Short mmCIF file of C-alpha atoms in Angstrom, two decimals:
data_model
loop_
_atom_site.label_atom_id
_atom_site.label_comp_id
_atom_site.label_asym_id
_atom_site.label_seq_id
_atom_site.Cartn_x
_atom_site.Cartn_y
_atom_site.Cartn_z
CA THR X 185 69.68 22.99 52.23
CA GLN X 186 68.37 26.23 50.82
CA LEU X 187 70.39 29.22 51.94
CA LEU X 188 69.03 32.64 52.68
CA GLU X 189 71.64 35.36 52.66
CA GLN X 190 70.89 38.54 54.53
CA SER X 191 72.70 41.83 54.11
CA PRO X 192 74.03 43.81 55.70
CA GLN X 193 74.88 41.72 58.73
CA PHE X 194 75.16 44.80 60.95
CA LEU X 195 73.68 48.27 60.47
CA SER X 196 73.99 51.26 62.79
CA ILE X 197 72.15 54.44 61.85
CA GLN X 198 70.89 57.66 63.39
CA GLU X 199 67.26 58.20 64.30
CA GLY X 200 65.30 59.57 61.35
CA GLU X 201 67.36 57.88 58.64
CA ASN X 202 65.97 55.42 56.12
CA LEU X 203 67.38 51.95 55.56
CA THR X 204 66.91 48.80 53.51
CA VAL X 205 67.91 45.25 54.38
CA TYR X 206 68.01 42.42 51.91
CA CYS X 207 67.28 38.72 51.90
CA ASN X 208 68.48 36.71 48.89
CA SER X 209 68.42 33.10 47.80
CA SER X 210 68.94 30.94 44.73
CA SER X 211 65.86 28.96 45.72
CA VAL X 212 62.20 29.71 45.10
CA PHE X 213 59.99 29.99 48.15
CA SER X 214 56.22 29.69 48.36
CA SER X 215 56.21 32.41 50.99
CA LEU X 216 58.65 34.51 52.92
CA GLN X 217 58.39 35.92 56.40
CA TRP X 218 60.15 38.65 58.30
CA TYR X 219 60.66 38.41 62.04
CA ARG X 220 62.11 40.83 64.57
CA GLN X 221 63.96 39.56 67.61
CA GLU X 222 64.86 41.64 70.65
CA PRO X 223 67.56 40.63 73.15
CA GLY X 224 66.51 37.80 75.44
CA GLU X 225 63.34 37.08 73.50
CA GLY X 226 62.16 34.86 70.70
CA PRO X 227 61.50 36.15 67.18
CA VAL X 228 58.15 37.80 66.54
CA LEU X 229 56.49 37.71 63.13
CA LEU X 230 56.22 41.04 61.33
CA VAL X 231 54.81 40.04 57.97
CA THR X 232 54.30 37.19 55.49
CA VAL X 233 54.57 37.79 51.74
CA VAL X 234 53.24 35.17 49.37
CA THR X 235 52.88 36.51 45.83
CA GLY X 236 55.83 37.40 43.61
CA GLY X 237 56.13 41.20 43.42
CA GLU X 238 53.95 41.66 46.49
CA VAL X 239 54.47 44.78 48.59
CA LYS X 240 53.18 45.06 52.13
CA LYS X 241 53.34 48.08 54.40
CA LEU X 242 53.30 48.03 58.16
CA LYS X 243 53.39 51.65 59.34
CA ARG X 244 56.98 52.77 58.53
CA LEU X 245 58.06 49.31 57.35
CA THR X 246 57.70 48.26 53.71
CA PHE X 247 58.26 44.65 52.67
CA GLN X 248 58.68 43.45 49.11
CA PHE X 249 58.81 39.93 47.70
CA GLY X 250 60.81 39.56 44.51
CA ASP X 251 59.03 38.74 41.26
CA ALA X 252 60.72 35.34 41.12
CA ARG X 253 60.04 34.68 44.81
CA LYS X 254 63.74 34.22 45.52
CA ASP X 255 64.43 37.45 47.37
CA SER X 256 62.88 40.05 49.60
CA SER X 257 63.64 43.44 51.07
CA LEU X 258 62.62 45.38 54.14
CA HIS X 259 62.67 49.16 54.02
CA ILE X 260 62.28 51.28 57.14
CA THR X 261 61.43 54.94 56.82
CA ALA X 262 62.48 57.43 59.49
CA ALA X 263 63.96 54.79 61.78
CA GLN X 264 63.38 55.10 65.51
CA PRO X 265 65.33 53.64 68.46
CA GLY X 266 62.41 51.25 69.01
CA ASP X 267 63.22 49.65 65.66
CA THR X 268 66.48 48.33 67.11
CA GLY X 269 66.67 44.56 66.93
CA LEU X 270 67.67 41.52 64.90
CA TYR X 271 65.68 41.21 61.68
CA LEU X 272 65.36 37.68 60.33
CA CYS X 273 63.91 36.55 57.04
CA ALA X 274 62.57 33.02 56.70
CA GLY X 275 61.46 31.18 53.60
CA ALA X 276 58.95 28.36 53.31
CA LYS X 277 58.79 25.75 50.57
CA THR X 278 55.59 24.02 49.55
CA GLY X 279 55.20 20.57 51.02
CA SER X 280 58.01 21.04 53.52
CA ALA X 281 55.95 20.23 56.62
CA ARG X 282 55.79 23.93 57.32
CA GLN X 283 59.55 24.11 57.81
CA LEU X 284 61.19 27.49 57.53
CA THR X 285 64.72 28.25 56.39
CA PHE X 286 66.07 31.24 58.30
CA GLY X 287 68.61 33.78 57.19
CA SER X 288 71.44 34.74 59.53
CA GLY X 289 69.84 38.09 60.31
CA THR X 290 70.57 41.80 60.18
CA GLN X 291 71.37 43.43 63.52
CA LEU X 292 69.96 46.96 63.37
CA THR X 293 70.87 49.64 65.89
CA VAL X 294 69.10 52.99 65.71
CA LEU X 295 70.89 55.66 67.73
CA PRO X 296 68.91 58.52 69.28
CA ASN N 141 46.76 32.68 76.42
CA ALA N 142 50.37 32.23 77.45
CA GLY N 143 51.41 31.23 73.91
CA VAL N 144 54.62 29.21 73.90
CA THR N 145 56.38 28.77 77.24
CA GLN N 146 59.85 27.34 77.82
CA THR N 147 61.66 26.26 80.95
CA PRO N 148 64.25 26.74 82.24
CA LYS N 149 65.32 30.19 81.03
CA PHE N 150 68.99 29.57 81.84
CA ARG N 151 71.00 26.45 82.59
CA ILE N 152 74.64 25.53 83.02
CA LEU N 153 75.60 21.91 82.41
CA LYS N 154 78.83 20.03 82.83
CA ILE N 155 80.13 17.97 79.93
CA GLY N 156 78.41 14.59 79.87
CA GLN N 157 75.37 15.62 81.89
CA SER N 158 71.86 15.31 80.53
CA MET N 159 68.81 17.52 80.71
CA THR N 160 65.39 18.14 79.23
CA LEU N 161 64.26 21.47 77.89
CA GLN N 162 60.53 21.88 78.33
CA CYS N 163 58.17 23.49 75.82
CA THR N 164 54.41 23.94 76.11
CA GLN N 165 51.94 25.75 73.87
CA ASP N 166 48.30 26.54 74.61
CA MET N 167 47.20 27.53 71.10
CA ASN N 168 46.21 24.00 70.02
CA HIS N 169 48.82 24.13 67.27
CA ASN N 170 49.59 20.93 65.39
CA TYR N 171 53.15 21.77 64.42
CA MET N 172 55.99 22.31 66.88
CA TYR N 173 59.69 22.96 66.35
CA TRP N 174 62.98 23.16 68.18
CA TYR N 175 65.70 25.53 66.97
CA ARG N 176 69.10 26.53 68.19
CA GLN N 177 70.57 29.97 67.65
CA ASP N 178 74.30 30.59 67.84
CA PRO N 179 75.86 34.08 67.91
CA GLY N 180 75.77 35.74 64.50
CA MET N 181 73.78 32.89 63.05
CA GLY N 182 70.17 32.41 62.20
CA LEU N 183 68.00 29.68 63.59
CA LYS N 184 68.87 26.06 62.83
CA LEU N 185 66.09 23.48 63.00
CA ILE N 186 66.85 20.57 65.34
CA TYR N 187 63.62 18.56 65.34
CA TYR N 188 60.01 19.15 64.47
CA SER N 189 56.64 17.49 65.00
CA VAL N 190 53.49 17.61 62.88
CA GLY N 191 51.28 16.20 65.61
CA ALA N 192 51.19 14.08 68.74
CA GLY N 193 53.23 10.92 68.28
CA ILE N 194 54.99 12.16 65.12
CA THR N 195 58.47 13.65 65.12
CA ASP N 196 61.18 14.11 62.51
CA LYS N 197 64.75 15.34 62.26
CA GLY N 198 65.64 18.81 61.14
CA GLU N 199 68.96 20.18 59.96
CA VAL N 200 71.04 19.59 63.13
CA PRO N 201 69.54 16.67 65.14
CA ASN N 202 72.71 14.96 66.37
CA GLY N 203 73.00 14.89 70.17
CA TYR N 204 69.30 15.57 70.73
CA ASN N 205 66.07 13.63 71.10
CA VAL N 206 62.43 14.64 71.23
CA SER N 207 59.04 13.19 72.00
CA ARG N 208 55.50 14.45 71.44
CA SER N 209 52.98 12.59 73.57
CA THR N 210 50.46 15.44 73.66
CA THR N 211 49.51 18.32 71.40
CA GLU N 212 50.68 20.82 74.01
CA ASP N 213 54.13 19.54 74.98
CA PHE N 214 57.31 19.02 72.97
CA PRO N 215 60.34 18.40 75.23
CA LEU N 216 63.91 18.37 73.90
CA ARG N 217 66.37 15.96 75.50
CA LEU N 218 70.15 16.34 75.61
CA GLU N 219 71.69 13.03 76.67
CA LEU N 220 75.46 13.71 76.84
CA ALA N 221 76.02 17.43 76.86
CA ALA N 222 78.97 18.73 74.85
CA PRO N 223 80.45 22.25 74.63
CA SER N 224 79.21 22.43 71.01
CA GLN N 225 75.67 22.40 72.39
CA THR N 226 76.17 25.74 74.11
CA SER N 227 73.51 27.85 72.46
CA VAL N 228 70.14 29.51 72.85
CA TYR N 229 67.28 27.09 72.21
CA PHE N 230 63.91 28.21 70.92
CA CYS N 231 60.71 26.27 70.74
CA ALA N 232 58.05 27.35 68.25
CA SER N 233 54.60 26.27 67.17
CA SER N 234 52.44 26.72 64.10
CA TYR N 235 48.81 26.03 63.27
CA GLY N 236 49.80 24.19 60.14
CA GLY N 237 46.66 25.01 58.17
CA GLN N 238 46.68 25.83 54.46
CA GLY N 239 49.19 28.62 53.90
CA ALA N 240 49.65 29.12 57.63
CA TYR N 241 53.40 28.99 57.95
CA GLU N 242 53.64 31.60 60.68
CA GLN N 243 55.55 30.35 63.69
CA TYR N 244 55.15 31.56 67.25
CA PHE N 245 58.24 31.41 69.42
CA GLY N 246 58.90 30.94 73.09
CA PRO N 247 61.34 33.17 75.01
CA GLY N 248 64.23 30.73 74.72
CA THR N 249 66.52 28.72 76.99
CA ARG N 250 70.14 29.84 77.24
CA LEU N 251 72.29 26.74 77.76
CA THR N 252 75.99 26.73 78.60
CA VAL N 253 77.97 23.49 78.63
CA THR N 254 81.37 23.67 80.39
#
């Protein structure tokens, strides 16, 4: 089983602050995804990164895939209360029947 | 499109009872998955299917069974419910094409076994 470690596990910040959450593994992944999950709902895909060193931006969210494709980070600029949720990273390995290995998540709370 | 739908949304079972969690997708996706999510934990894969008639075990299959008779439906069966199966269950689907690993999730079923 490939493990994906996410840090921090919990993060509480004030509106307007910046933050970074991390997703690390000793395994190489062919792609890595970030999902956001709100209470009482299923996870929703935010982004997929495929190439080592790739950086993708989604408005105030910046995602980076490590050069060795073992780790990833999510940076949020000027966080808003609407960013509150559980952020999950998930890695895919080639030939794995499209199975994803999920991290344990980072619970983000943005206070107004 | 409704996407992925799950029923019921909540259920309380007594130890030893059985039930089926329903999952339907209308996106014509080949791949379907069942996960469980425990507090403070990520998603653990229970079973998955790469197409009608084909299923396989995931990371935590014990105590569960699945079937996939159609592309749209992927029910999860609990035969003898145990307190350890108290969890939130998510069904997901994926197109399964080249590089298309993105999964689309249903809203979940919150199951309590007492």
